[in-house]
Short mmCIF file of C-alpha atoms in Angstrom, two decimals:
data_model
loop_
_atom_site.label_atom_id
_atom_site.label_comp_id
_atom_site.label_asym_id
_atom_site.label_seq_id
_atom_site.Cartn_x
_atom_site.Cartn_y
_atom_site.Cartn_z
CA MET A 707 0.20 -0.12 -0.13
CA ASP A 708 1.61 3.39 -1.32
CA LYS A 709 -0.94 5.77 0.52
CA ILE A 710 -1.81 5.05 4.20
CA LYS A 711 -4.58 6.66 6.53
CA ILE A 712 -2.92 7.57 9.65
CA VAL A 713 -5.30 9.08 12.67
CA ILE A 714 -3.57 10.86 15.47
CA ILE A 715 -6.61 11.19 17.80
CA ASP A 716 -6.88 14.17 19.26
CA TYR A 717 -8.65 14.45 22.49
CA LYS A 718 -7.45 18.13 23.80
CA LEU A 719 -4.75 17.02 25.74
CA SER A 720 -2.16 16.01 24.08
CA ASN A 721 1.43 17.81 22.78
CA LEU A 722 0.60 15.90 18.94
CA PHE A 723 3.85 17.88 17.33
CA SER A 724 6.35 15.13 17.85
CA VAL A 725 4.46 11.99 17.34
CA GLU A 726 3.31 14.06 14.22
CA HIS A 727 6.62 14.92 12.82
CA ALA A 728 7.78 10.64 13.11
CA CYS A 729 5.34 9.87 11.36
CA LYS A 730 6.00 12.70 8.31
CA TYR A 731 9.65 11.57 8.63
CA PHE A 732 9.18 8.33 7.68
CA GLY A 733 6.87 9.90 4.26
CA VAL A 734 3.62 9.58 6.52
CA GLU A 735 0.81 12.77 6.65
CA PRO A 736 -1.11 11.82 9.30
CA ILE A 737 -4.20 13.07 9.83
CA ILE A 738 -5.24 14.75 13.40
CA SER A 739 -8.44 14.19 14.55
CA SER A 740 -10.98 14.48 16.91
CA ASP A 741 -14.08 13.41 14.53
CA TRP A 742 -14.42 9.96 15.03
CA ASN A 743 -16.21 9.40 11.18
CA GLU A 744 -11.60 9.61 10.46
CA LEU A 745 -11.62 6.66 12.49
CA LYS A 746 -13.96 4.47 9.62
CA ASP A 747 -11.86 3.86 7.01
CA ALA A 748 -7.44 4.29 8.80
CA ASP A 749 -5.21 2.01 8.21
CA GLY A 750 -3.95 2.79 11.81
CA VAL A 751 -4.48 4.88 14.89
CA ILE A 752 -2.25 5.78 17.53
CA LEU A 753 -3.27 7.24 20.95
CA PRO A 754 -0.93 8.91 22.03
CA GLY A 755 -1.47 11.31 25.55
CA VAL A 756 0.23 13.31 28.32
CA GLY A 757 -2.19 14.16 31.80
CA ALA A 758 -4.38 13.23 33.73
CA PHE A 759 -6.02 9.61 33.34
CA ALA A 760 -9.79 11.11 34.17
CA ASP A 761 -8.96 14.36 31.99
CA ALA A 762 -8.47 12.51 29.25
CA MET A 763 -11.41 9.77 29.75
CA TYR A 764 -14.25 12.83 29.97
CA ASN A 765 -12.48 13.77 26.63
CA LEU A 766 -12.78 10.69 24.88
CA ASN A 767 -16.75 10.69 26.69
CA ASP A 768 -17.03 14.22 25.75
CA LEU A 769 -16.31 13.66 21.76
CA ASP A 770 -17.74 10.66 21.96
CA LEU A 771 -14.87 8.57 20.75
CA ILE A 772 -15.24 5.43 23.58
CA ALA A 773 -17.23 3.52 20.83
CA PRO A 774 -15.14 4.08 17.75
CA ILE A 775 -12.32 3.32 19.38
CA LYS A 776 -13.08 0.43 20.93
CA ASP A 777 -15.01 -0.51 17.28
CA TYR A 778 -11.84 0.25 15.65
CA ILE A 779 -9.88 -2.31 17.95
CA GLU A 780 -12.13 -4.55 17.07
CA SER A 781 -11.77 -4.71 13.60
CA GLY A 782 -8.70 -6.07 14.24
CA ARG A 783 -6.73 -2.97 11.98
CA PRO A 784 -3.01 -1.69 13.86
CA PHE A 785 -3.46 0.59 16.63
CA MET A 786 -0.61 2.38 18.50
CA GLY A 787 -1.72 3.85 21.97
CA ILE A 788 1.12 6.18 23.73
CA CYS A 789 2.63 6.63 27.51
CA LEU A 790 -1.40 7.36 28.35
CA GLY A 791 -2.76 6.30 25.28
CA LEU A 792 -0.93 2.62 27.30
CA GLN A 793 -2.70 3.64 30.06
CA LEU A 794 -6.64 4.65 28.94
CA LEU A 795 -6.62 0.96 27.69
CA PHE A 796 -6.79 -0.19 30.87
CA THR A 797 -9.81 -1.33 32.89
CA GLU A 798 -9.49 1.96 35.70
CA SER A 799 -6.93 3.52 36.85
CA GLU A 800 -6.06 4.61 40.49
CA GLU A 801 -5.65 8.12 40.31
CA PHE A 802 -8.08 10.37 42.02
CA LYS A 803 -10.33 7.23 43.39
CA ASN A 804 -10.99 4.49 40.68
CA THR A 805 -11.63 6.70 37.22
CA LYS A 806 -12.93 2.97 34.47
CA GLY A 807 -10.73 3.66 31.41
CA LEU A 808 -12.03 2.01 28.20
CA ASP A 809 -11.28 -1.25 29.93
CA ILE A 810 -10.16 -2.61 26.12
CA ILE A 811 -6.78 -4.86 28.22
CA ARG A 812 -7.66 -5.51 31.88
CA GLY A 813 -5.12 -4.05 34.51
CA GLN A 814 -5.22 -1.67 36.89
CA ILE A 815 -2.60 2.10 36.31
CA LYS A 816 -1.15 2.31 39.54
CA LYS A 817 0.79 5.18 41.06
CA PHE A 818 4.48 4.78 41.81
CA SER A 819 5.03 5.58 45.97
CA SER A 820 7.37 8.62 46.20
CA ILE A 821 8.55 5.90 49.38
CA LYS A 822 10.43 2.48 48.85
CA ASN A 823 12.11 0.88 51.71
CA GLU A 824 12.18 4.32 53.35
CA LYS A 825 13.82 5.90 50.97
CA LYS A 826 12.60 8.71 48.66
CA ILE A 827 12.53 7.95 44.92
CA LYS A 828 11.22 10.78 42.73
CA VAL A 829 8.40 10.51 40.88
CA PRO A 830 7.58 11.36 37.94
CA GLN A 831 10.14 8.92 36.38
CA ILE A 832 11.92 12.11 34.04
CA GLY A 833 14.36 10.09 31.77
CA TRP A 834 15.50 7.06 29.95
CA ASN A 835 15.68 3.71 30.90
CA ASN A 836 15.85 0.39 29.34
CA ILE A 837 13.07 -1.32 27.87
CA LEU A 838 13.27 -5.28 29.12
CA LYS A 839 12.48 -8.93 27.48
CA LYS A 840 9.11 -10.39 29.82
CA ASN A 841 10.72 -13.92 30.61
CA ASN A 842 10.17 -16.35 27.77
CA ALA A 843 8.32 -13.32 25.42
CA ASP A 844 8.84 -14.67 21.84
CA ASN A 845 6.47 -11.72 21.03
CA TRP A 846 9.30 -9.16 20.51
CA GLU A 847 10.56 -9.34 17.01
CA THR A 848 7.06 -10.10 15.82
CA SER A 849 6.00 -6.81 17.20
CA ALA A 850 7.52 -2.57 16.37
CA LEU A 851 10.31 -3.30 18.66
CA LYS A 852 11.67 -5.72 15.99
CA SER A 853 15.18 -5.12 15.83
CA ILE A 854 15.43 -2.99 18.87
CA LYS A 855 17.74 -4.54 21.45
CA GLU A 856 17.21 -5.99 24.55
CA ASN A 857 18.03 -2.90 27.20
CA GLU A 858 18.13 -0.18 24.81
CA TYR A 859 17.22 3.51 26.27
CA MET A 860 13.76 4.56 26.02
CA TYR A 861 12.51 8.44 27.10
CA PHE A 862 10.01 7.40 29.77
CA VAL A 863 7.91 10.44 31.79
CA HIS A 864 5.48 9.55 34.14
CA SER A 865 4.20 9.07 37.43
CA PHE A 866 1.89 5.94 37.39
CA TYR A 867 2.28 2.70 35.09
CA ALA A 868 -0.11 -0.17 34.13
CA VAL A 869 -0.26 -3.87 35.80
CA PRO A 870 -1.78 -6.20 33.51
CA SER A 871 -4.36 -8.45 35.10
CA ASN A 872 -2.46 -11.10 31.80
CA GLN A 873 0.76 -10.92 31.94
CA GLU A 874 0.42 -12.84 27.98
CA ASP A 875 -0.64 -8.47 26.88
CA ILE A 876 3.24 -7.58 29.01
CA LEU A 877 5.72 -7.26 25.49
CA CYS A 878 8.35 -5.39 27.80
CA VAL A 879 8.87 -4.45 31.43
CA THR A 880 11.42 -1.74 32.82
CA ASN A 881 13.06 -0.96 36.38
CA TYR A 882 12.59 1.13 38.08
CA GLU A 883 14.10 2.27 41.53
CA GLN A 884 13.61 -1.48 42.05
CA ILE A 885 9.95 -1.85 40.97
CA LYS A 886 9.77 -4.04 37.54
CA TYR A 887 6.17 -2.51 35.71
CA CYS A 888 4.94 -3.26 32.07
CA SER A 889 6.14 -0.46 29.81
CA ALA A 890 4.89 -2.06 26.78
CA ILE A 891 2.07 -4.55 25.95
CA LEU A 892 0.73 -6.29 22.90
CA LYS A 893 -2.20 -7.92 22.13
CA ASN A 894 -3.07 -9.03 18.82
CA ASN A 895 -3.65 -5.69 17.00
CA ILE A 896 -2.93 -3.19 19.91
CA PHE A 897 0.60 -1.75 20.43
CA ALA A 898 1.61 0.78 23.04
CA THR A 899 4.61 1.42 24.88
CA GLN A 900 4.85 3.35 28.09
CA PHE A 901 7.64 5.44 27.21
CA HIS A 902 7.91 8.06 23.97
CA PRO A 903 8.98 6.49 21.29
CA GLU A 904 8.80 10.07 19.52
CA LYS A 905 10.93 11.18 22.08
CA SER A 906 13.09 8.38 21.97
CA ALA A 907 15.90 9.61 19.08
CA ARG A 908 17.07 7.17 16.87
CA LYS A 909 16.21 3.76 18.80
CA GLY A 910 12.30 4.71 19.34
CA LEU A 911 12.34 6.19 15.14
CA ILE A 912 13.20 2.81 14.98
CA ILE A 913 9.46 1.61 16.05
CA TYR A 914 7.76 4.43 14.49
CA GLU A 915 9.04 3.40 11.56
CA ASN A 916 8.41 -0.65 11.76
CA TRP A 917 4.82 -0.62 13.10
CA LEU A 918 4.24 1.75 10.07
CA ASN A 919 6.08 -0.39 7.54
CA LYS A 920 3.79 -2.97 8.61
CA ILE A 921 0.56 -1.22 7.36
CA LYS A 922 2.31 -0.07 4.21
CA TYR A 923 4.07 -3.60 3.86
CA GLY A 924 1.90 -5.76 5.95
CA LYS A 925 5.66 -6.98 7.30
CA MET B 1485 19.63 3.26 39.92
CA LYS B 1486 18.37 6.50 37.98
CA THR B 1487 19.61 7.33 34.83
CA ILE B 1488 21.23 10.28 35.15
CA ARG B 1489 20.45 13.55 32.21
CA ILE B 1490 22.88 15.33 30.33
CA ILE B 1491 20.66 18.08 28.84
CA PRO B 1492 22.26 20.94 26.92
CA ARG B 1493 21.53 24.47 27.57
CA LEU B 1494 21.25 26.87 24.37
CA ASP B 1495 20.45 30.40 25.72
CA ILE B 1496 18.94 32.02 22.88
CA LYS B 1497 18.97 35.84 21.50
CA GLY B 1498 17.11 37.07 18.18
CA PRO B 1499 18.63 34.57 16.16
CA ASN B 1500 21.99 33.34 17.42
CA LEU B 1501 22.85 30.94 20.20
CA VAL B 1502 25.01 33.04 23.49
CA LYS B 1503 26.32 32.59 26.45
CA GLY B 1504 27.41 35.17 29.13
CA ILE B 1505 28.85 35.01 32.58
CA HIS B 1506 26.70 35.03 35.36
CA LEU B 1507 23.73 35.00 33.18
CA GLU B 1508 24.96 38.26 31.62
CA GLY B 1509 27.77 39.57 29.27
CA LEU B 1510 26.15 37.86 26.27
CA ARG B 1511 28.38 36.55 23.58
CA VAL B 1512 27.94 35.12 20.51
CA LEU B 1513 28.52 31.68 19.34
CA GLY B 1514 26.61 30.90 15.94
CA GLN B 1515 22.85 29.43 15.08
CA PRO B 1516 20.79 27.57 17.71
CA ALA B 1517 19.85 24.61 15.32
CA ASP B 1518 23.37 24.07 13.98
CA PHE B 1519 24.29 22.91 17.87
CA ALA B 1520 20.91 21.80 18.86
CA LYS B 1521 20.91 19.38 15.66
CA TYR B 1522 25.16 18.47 16.55
CA TYR B 1523 23.85 17.39 20.06
CA TYR B 1524 20.39 15.94 19.32
CA GLU B 1525 23.07 13.19 17.07
CA ASN B 1526 25.76 12.96 19.90
CA GLY B 1527 23.62 11.65 22.85
CA ALA B 1528 22.34 14.97 24.15
CA ASP B 1529 19.07 13.33 26.16
CA GLU B 1530 17.19 16.32 26.18
CA LEU B 1531 17.44 20.12 25.22
CA MET B 1532 16.60 23.48 26.91
CA TYR B 1533 16.11 26.27 24.76
CA VAL B 1534 16.48 30.12 27.20
CA ASP B 1535 15.40 32.95 25.41
CA VAL B 1536 17.50 35.54 27.36
CA VAL B 1537 16.01 38.50 26.16
CA ALA B 1538 12.64 37.16 26.51
CA SER B 1539 11.38 40.45 24.49
CA LEU B 1540 8.51 40.36 23.20
CA TYR B 1541 8.79 41.28 19.71
CA GLU B 1542 10.79 38.55 19.07
CA ARG B 1543 8.91 36.02 20.15
CA ASN B 1544 8.11 35.05 16.79
CA SER B 1545 11.50 34.01 16.02
CA LEU B 1546 12.12 32.62 19.43
CA HIS B 1547 9.21 29.92 17.85
CA ASP B 1548 10.25 29.17 13.92
CA ILE B 1549 13.67 28.05 16.29
CA ILE B 1550 11.66 26.33 17.98
CA THR B 1551 9.28 24.41 15.89
CA ASN B 1552 12.62 23.93 13.07
CA THR B 1553 14.37 22.25 15.83
CA ALA B 1554 11.26 20.01 17.08
CA LYS B 1555 10.98 19.17 13.50
CA GLN B 1556 14.11 17.04 12.82
CA ILE B 1557 14.94 16.52 16.89
CA PHE B 1558 13.21 13.20 18.71
CA ILE B 1559 14.37 13.74 22.43
CA PRO B 1560 12.53 16.27 24.63
CA LEU B 1561 12.62 19.70 24.78
CA THR B 1562 12.33 22.58 27.14
CA VAL B 1563 11.45 26.27 26.64
CA GLY B 1564 12.05 28.77 28.61
CA GLY B 1565 12.71 32.41 28.92
CA GLY B 1566 9.69 35.30 28.88
CA ILE B 1567 7.07 32.88 29.32
CA ARG B 1568 3.87 34.73 31.03
CA THR B 1569 0.61 33.34 30.91
CA ILE B 1570 -1.41 29.95 30.13
CA ASP B 1571 -1.57 30.83 26.52
CA ASP B 1572 2.79 31.59 26.39
CA ILE B 1573 3.01 28.05 27.62
CA ARG B 1574 -0.11 26.93 24.68
CA ASN B 1575 1.48 28.98 22.15
CA VAL B 1576 5.07 26.97 22.65
CA LEU B 1577 3.81 23.81 23.02
CA LYS B 1578 2.28 24.38 19.55
CA ALA B 1579 5.43 25.37 17.68
CA GLY B 1580 6.82 21.96 19.44
CA ALA B 1581 7.71 22.51 23.11
CA ASP B 1582 7.73 19.38 24.85
CA LYS B 1583 8.12 21.18 28.01
CA VAL B 1584 8.54 25.41 29.33
CA SER B 1585 9.76 26.65 31.85
CA LEU B 1586 8.55 29.24 34.43
CA ASN B 1587 10.43 31.27 36.22
CA THR B 1588 9.78 35.23 36.46
CA ALA B 1589 5.99 34.24 36.07
CA ALA B 1590 5.82 31.15 38.45
CA ILE B 1591 7.31 33.88 41.07
CA LYS B 1592 4.93 36.73 40.89
CA ASN B 1593 2.24 34.51 40.99
CA PRO B 1594 2.61 31.01 42.20
CA GLN B 1595 -1.19 29.77 41.20
CA ILE B 1596 0.16 29.67 37.66
CA ILE B 1597 2.60 26.47 38.36
CA LYS B 1598 -1.15 25.23 39.88
CA GLU B 1599 -3.15 25.67 36.21
CA ALA B 1600 -0.58 24.92 33.56
CA SER B 1601 0.25 22.29 35.50
CA ARG B 1602 -3.67 20.73 35.44
CA THR B 1603 -4.38 22.24 32.15
CA PHE B 1604 -1.09 20.70 30.54
CA GLY B 1605 0.16 17.70 32.91
CA SER B 1606 2.69 18.16 35.31
CA SER B 1607 5.53 16.97 33.94
CA THR B 1608 5.12 19.79 31.45
CA ILE B 1609 5.46 22.13 33.62
CA VAL B 1610 9.02 23.65 34.79
CA VAL B 1611 9.73 25.82 37.17
CA SER B 1612 14.02 26.89 37.02
CA ILE B 1613 15.31 29.25 39.89
CA GLU B 1614 18.63 31.64 39.71
CA ALA B 1615 19.98 31.37 43.06
CA ILE B 1616 22.02 33.69 44.85
CA LYS B 1617 23.65 33.11 48.21
CA GLU B 1618 23.78 35.26 50.86
CA ASN B 1619 26.57 35.79 52.92
CA ASN B 1620 24.52 33.87 56.28
CA GLY B 1621 24.72 30.78 53.83
CA LYS B 1622 21.30 31.61 52.38
CA TYR B 1623 19.61 30.94 48.92
CA PHE B 1624 17.44 33.87 47.79
CA ALA B 1625 15.60 33.12 44.44
CA TYR B 1626 16.51 36.46 42.06
CA ILE B 1627 14.44 36.92 38.79
CA ASP B 1628 15.31 38.69 35.00
CA ASN B 1629 18.86 36.88 34.83
CA GLY B 1630 19.70 37.34 38.40
CA ARG B 1631 19.56 41.04 38.70
CA GLU B 1632 16.31 41.33 40.42
CA TYR B 1633 15.75 40.51 44.58
CA THR B 1634 12.67 38.50 44.64
CA GLY B 1635 13.42 38.11 48.94
CA ILE B 1636 12.07 34.11 48.47
CA ASP B 1637 13.96 31.69 50.32
CA VAL B 1638 14.81 29.45 48.06
CA MET B 1639 14.03 26.72 50.30
CA GLN B 1640 10.93 27.19 50.80
CA TRP B 1641 10.14 28.49 46.98
CA VAL B 1642 11.07 24.65 45.97
CA LYS B 1643 8.53 23.48 48.74
CA LYS B 1644 5.66 25.02 47.57
CA ILE B 1645 7.28 24.84 43.71
CA GLU B 1646 6.18 20.79 43.98
CA ASP B 1647 3.00 21.04 46.49
CA LEU B 1648 1.95 23.55 43.59
CA GLY B 1649 2.17 20.52 41.21
CA ALA B 1650 5.32 21.58 38.95
CA GLY B 1651 6.62 18.61 37.66
CA GLU B 1652 10.86 19.15 37.50
CA ILE B 1653 12.92 22.02 38.97
CA VAL B 1654 16.41 23.44 37.22
CA ILE B 1655 18.47 24.56 40.14
CA THR B 1656 20.59 27.91 38.46
CA SER B 1657 23.41 28.83 40.48
CA VAL B 1658 23.50 32.58 39.27
CA ASP B 1659 27.05 33.03 41.92
CA ARG B 1660 28.60 29.99 39.63
CA GLU B 1661 27.08 30.80 35.83
CA GLY B 1662 29.61 30.55 33.37
CA THR B 1663 32.56 31.31 35.86
CA GLY B 1664 34.07 27.25 35.76
CA LEU B 1665 34.18 27.48 38.78
CA GLY B 1666 31.82 24.04 38.94
CA PHE B 1667 28.36 23.82 40.73
CA ASP B 1668 27.42 25.29 43.83
CA ILE B 1669 26.80 21.44 44.98
CA ASP B 1670 25.66 22.44 48.37
CA LEU B 1671 22.68 24.80 47.06
CA VAL B 1672 21.47 21.53 44.70
CA ARG B 1673 21.95 19.04 47.80
CA GLN B 1674 19.76 20.45 49.96
CA VAL B 1675 17.11 20.96 46.98
CA SER B 1676 16.95 17.51 45.29
CA ASN B 1677 16.96 16.52 48.99
CA LEU B 1678 13.50 18.70 49.91
CA VAL B 1679 11.18 17.06 46.81
CA SER B 1680 9.98 14.03 45.29
CA ILE B 1681 10.44 15.89 41.89
CA PRO B 1682 13.60 15.39 39.68
CA VAL B 1683 16.48 18.31 39.92
CA ILE B 1684 18.46 19.93 37.15
CA ALA B 1685 21.67 21.79 38.10
CA HIS B 1686 22.88 24.65 36.19
CA GLY B 1687 25.41 26.35 36.46
CA GLY B 1688 29.16 26.63 36.79
CA ALA B 1689 30.16 22.95 34.86
CA SER B 1690 34.09 23.81 34.03
CA ASN B 1691 35.30 20.11 33.01
CA GLU B 1692 33.43 16.32 33.52
CA GLU B 1693 34.72 16.06 37.16
CA ASN B 1694 31.78 19.21 38.41
CA ILE B 1695 28.90 17.29 36.72
CA ALA B 1696 30.29 13.84 38.78
CA ASP B 1697 29.93 15.78 41.94
CA VAL B 1698 27.11 17.55 41.22
CA ILE B 1699 25.57 14.16 40.72
CA LYS B 1700 26.88 11.72 43.54
CA LEU B 1701 27.16 14.95 46.01
CA GLY B 1702 24.62 17.16 45.40
CA ASN B 1703 22.01 14.25 44.50
CA ALA B 1704 21.23 16.27 40.83
CA ASP B 1705 18.94 13.55 38.36
CA ALA B 1706 19.75 15.70 35.53
CA VAL B 1707 22.57 18.18 34.38
CA ALA B 1708 22.36 21.32 31.92
CA VAL B 1709 24.91 22.11 30.65
CA SER B 1710 25.99 25.17 27.74
CA SER B 1711 30.14 26.28 27.95
CA ILE B 1712 31.83 23.07 27.91
CA LEU B 1713 29.93 21.65 25.26
CA HIS B 1714 29.28 24.78 23.14
CA TYR B 1715 33.12 25.56 23.30
CA ASP B 1716 33.78 21.78 22.44
CA PHE B 1717 31.36 22.38 18.90
CA ILE B 1718 32.84 25.22 18.57
CA LYS B 1719 36.17 23.87 17.87
CA HIS B 1720 34.71 20.86 15.48
CA ASN B 1721 32.70 22.77 13.75
CA ASN B 1722 32.76 26.40 11.51
CA SER B 1723 29.09 27.65 12.74
CA GLU B 1724 29.39 29.62 8.86
CA LYS B 1725 25.79 31.77 9.05
CA THR B 1726 26.31 33.20 12.30
CA SER B 1727 24.50 36.44 12.21
CA GLU B 1728 26.59 40.08 12.54
CA GLU B 1729 24.08 41.29 15.17
CA GLY B 1730 25.24 41.39 18.43
CA ASN B 1731 28.39 40.92 20.35
CA VAL B 1732 30.26 38.18 17.98
CA GLU B 1733 34.10 39.66 18.05
CA PHE B 1734 34.97 36.17 20.64
CA LEU B 1735 33.68 34.16 17.96
CA LYS B 1736 36.38 35.93 14.99
CA ARG B 1737 39.24 36.00 17.50
CA GLY B 1738 38.54 31.86 18.39
CA GLN B 1739 39.15 32.12 21.67
CA THR B 1740 37.87 29.35 24.08
CA PHE B 1741 37.03 29.86 27.95
CA THR B 1742 40.10 29.30 29.85
CA LYS B 1743 38.02 28.19 32.70
CA ILE B 1744 36.33 26.45 30.71
CA LYS B 1745 37.35 22.09 29.81
CA PRO B 1746 35.51 22.06 26.75
CA ASN B 1747 34.51 18.66 25.92
CA SER B 1748 31.48 16.14 23.97
CA ILE B 1749 28.61 14.69 25.34
CA LYS B 1750 29.94 11.34 25.08
CA ASN B 1751 33.23 12.01 26.77
CA ILE B 1752 31.60 13.16 29.21
CA LYS B 1753 29.15 10.62 29.30
CA ASP B 1754 32.53 8.13 29.24
CA TYR B 1755 33.23 9.34 32.47
CA LEU B 1756 30.45 9.71 34.45
CA LYS B 1757 29.86 5.55 33.64
CA PHE B 1758 33.76 4.51 34.42
CA ASN B 1759 32.47 6.18 38.15
CA GLU B 1760 29.45 4.18 38.11
CA ILE B 1761 26.72 6.95 37.09
CA GLU B 1762 24.16 5.49 35.19
CA CYS B 1763 23.17 7.28 31.73
CA ARG B 1764 21.85 6.63 27.97
CA ASN B 1765 24.84 5.34 25.74
#
């Protein structure tokens, strides 16, 4: 497929500049939209996100995007979530006393404790950290992480992290101050990262390239 | 263990990259985009742009610089200097910045920290502090590049910044900035130990040992560096497109600043890793 339609969902919270330019870097002109109609014939959809979980769910609901996102994912077409865009896929978040999420992936979003073993830890985590294979995971090379080495550094900015109910949904893990957490998920057509590939220099761009190439060429 | 970030800081005046001493006496060093691209390609973990004059009439040129940089550089970009309102923040983010740093606006109206972090997310809002040490050992916050005294105690201010929801703090020692005398480690340690949000140390680095010290002894989470990297860049590149505006004599003479030991990000990181400080390859 030469020309593909990639939609970046704009729910009025995130900074979409770098997500847009990461697509453009690989010759794809994405459509940035809040209009659920755009999802109908999209070849790939990106749900980015920075900010508060509850505000995001409020805006998605307000823009009538919840059912269309679920329908889109149900259709089996490629979907990428980034940062808050990963977290929103889960059942609920403990931010502001349990807020319901999209409930597409079963599990909870929890907050990093700023005290661990009587030692103060910095929250949010802001900076580079390694992505590691989950035990026995064989899905790495079939995902958009293909050709990325284990232990590679990616850029993270977050105070909350995902705890999937099904271990099979975990694609890679990361350690932050002795807390091991899920840093990316892969479930059928859903690929989502807690880190920001579009902020992770060349290695992050490879993830975009892999994801877009799979849509363009099917591999 | 946490991974330490090395953040090249680019002070911008009009179209030019400049560097001063104690935030004053600005020298023109070249085009910001050239430096930004070089640092990105050579292992910078983030970039920080500071509009040092922050004149409103030059705002558009800053937005152009941000946009041109952000289009080709896929690491986080923080922009500060002269950002006063929620709309200013929105415009800078729209131009391609990932985070904004506030100083004067936050001092004059601390509630902007709360409003901005609610609107754009905590991690987008960085508060920058220009600290000057008094003879009694107390640190006070200044604004306007260290020129205007505010009477605000730095240690009380950092607690408040955290409570209001900022995501990070940049602590600049005006006493050390541009001097090459090393970081004010005591200042950074006091600030870092008071808060749970990351602290970026800035001001005074002359070599890689200073950087290792402020991380190990000062508990810095990240380090903003300019002179060391800029003078290294100039040694290896001819920045031909330098505007003739401003103080360019320094550049033309091909001098470097004797107290500063120019060095590359890669060499600095190799030194840090050798000293068991974790950083990205």
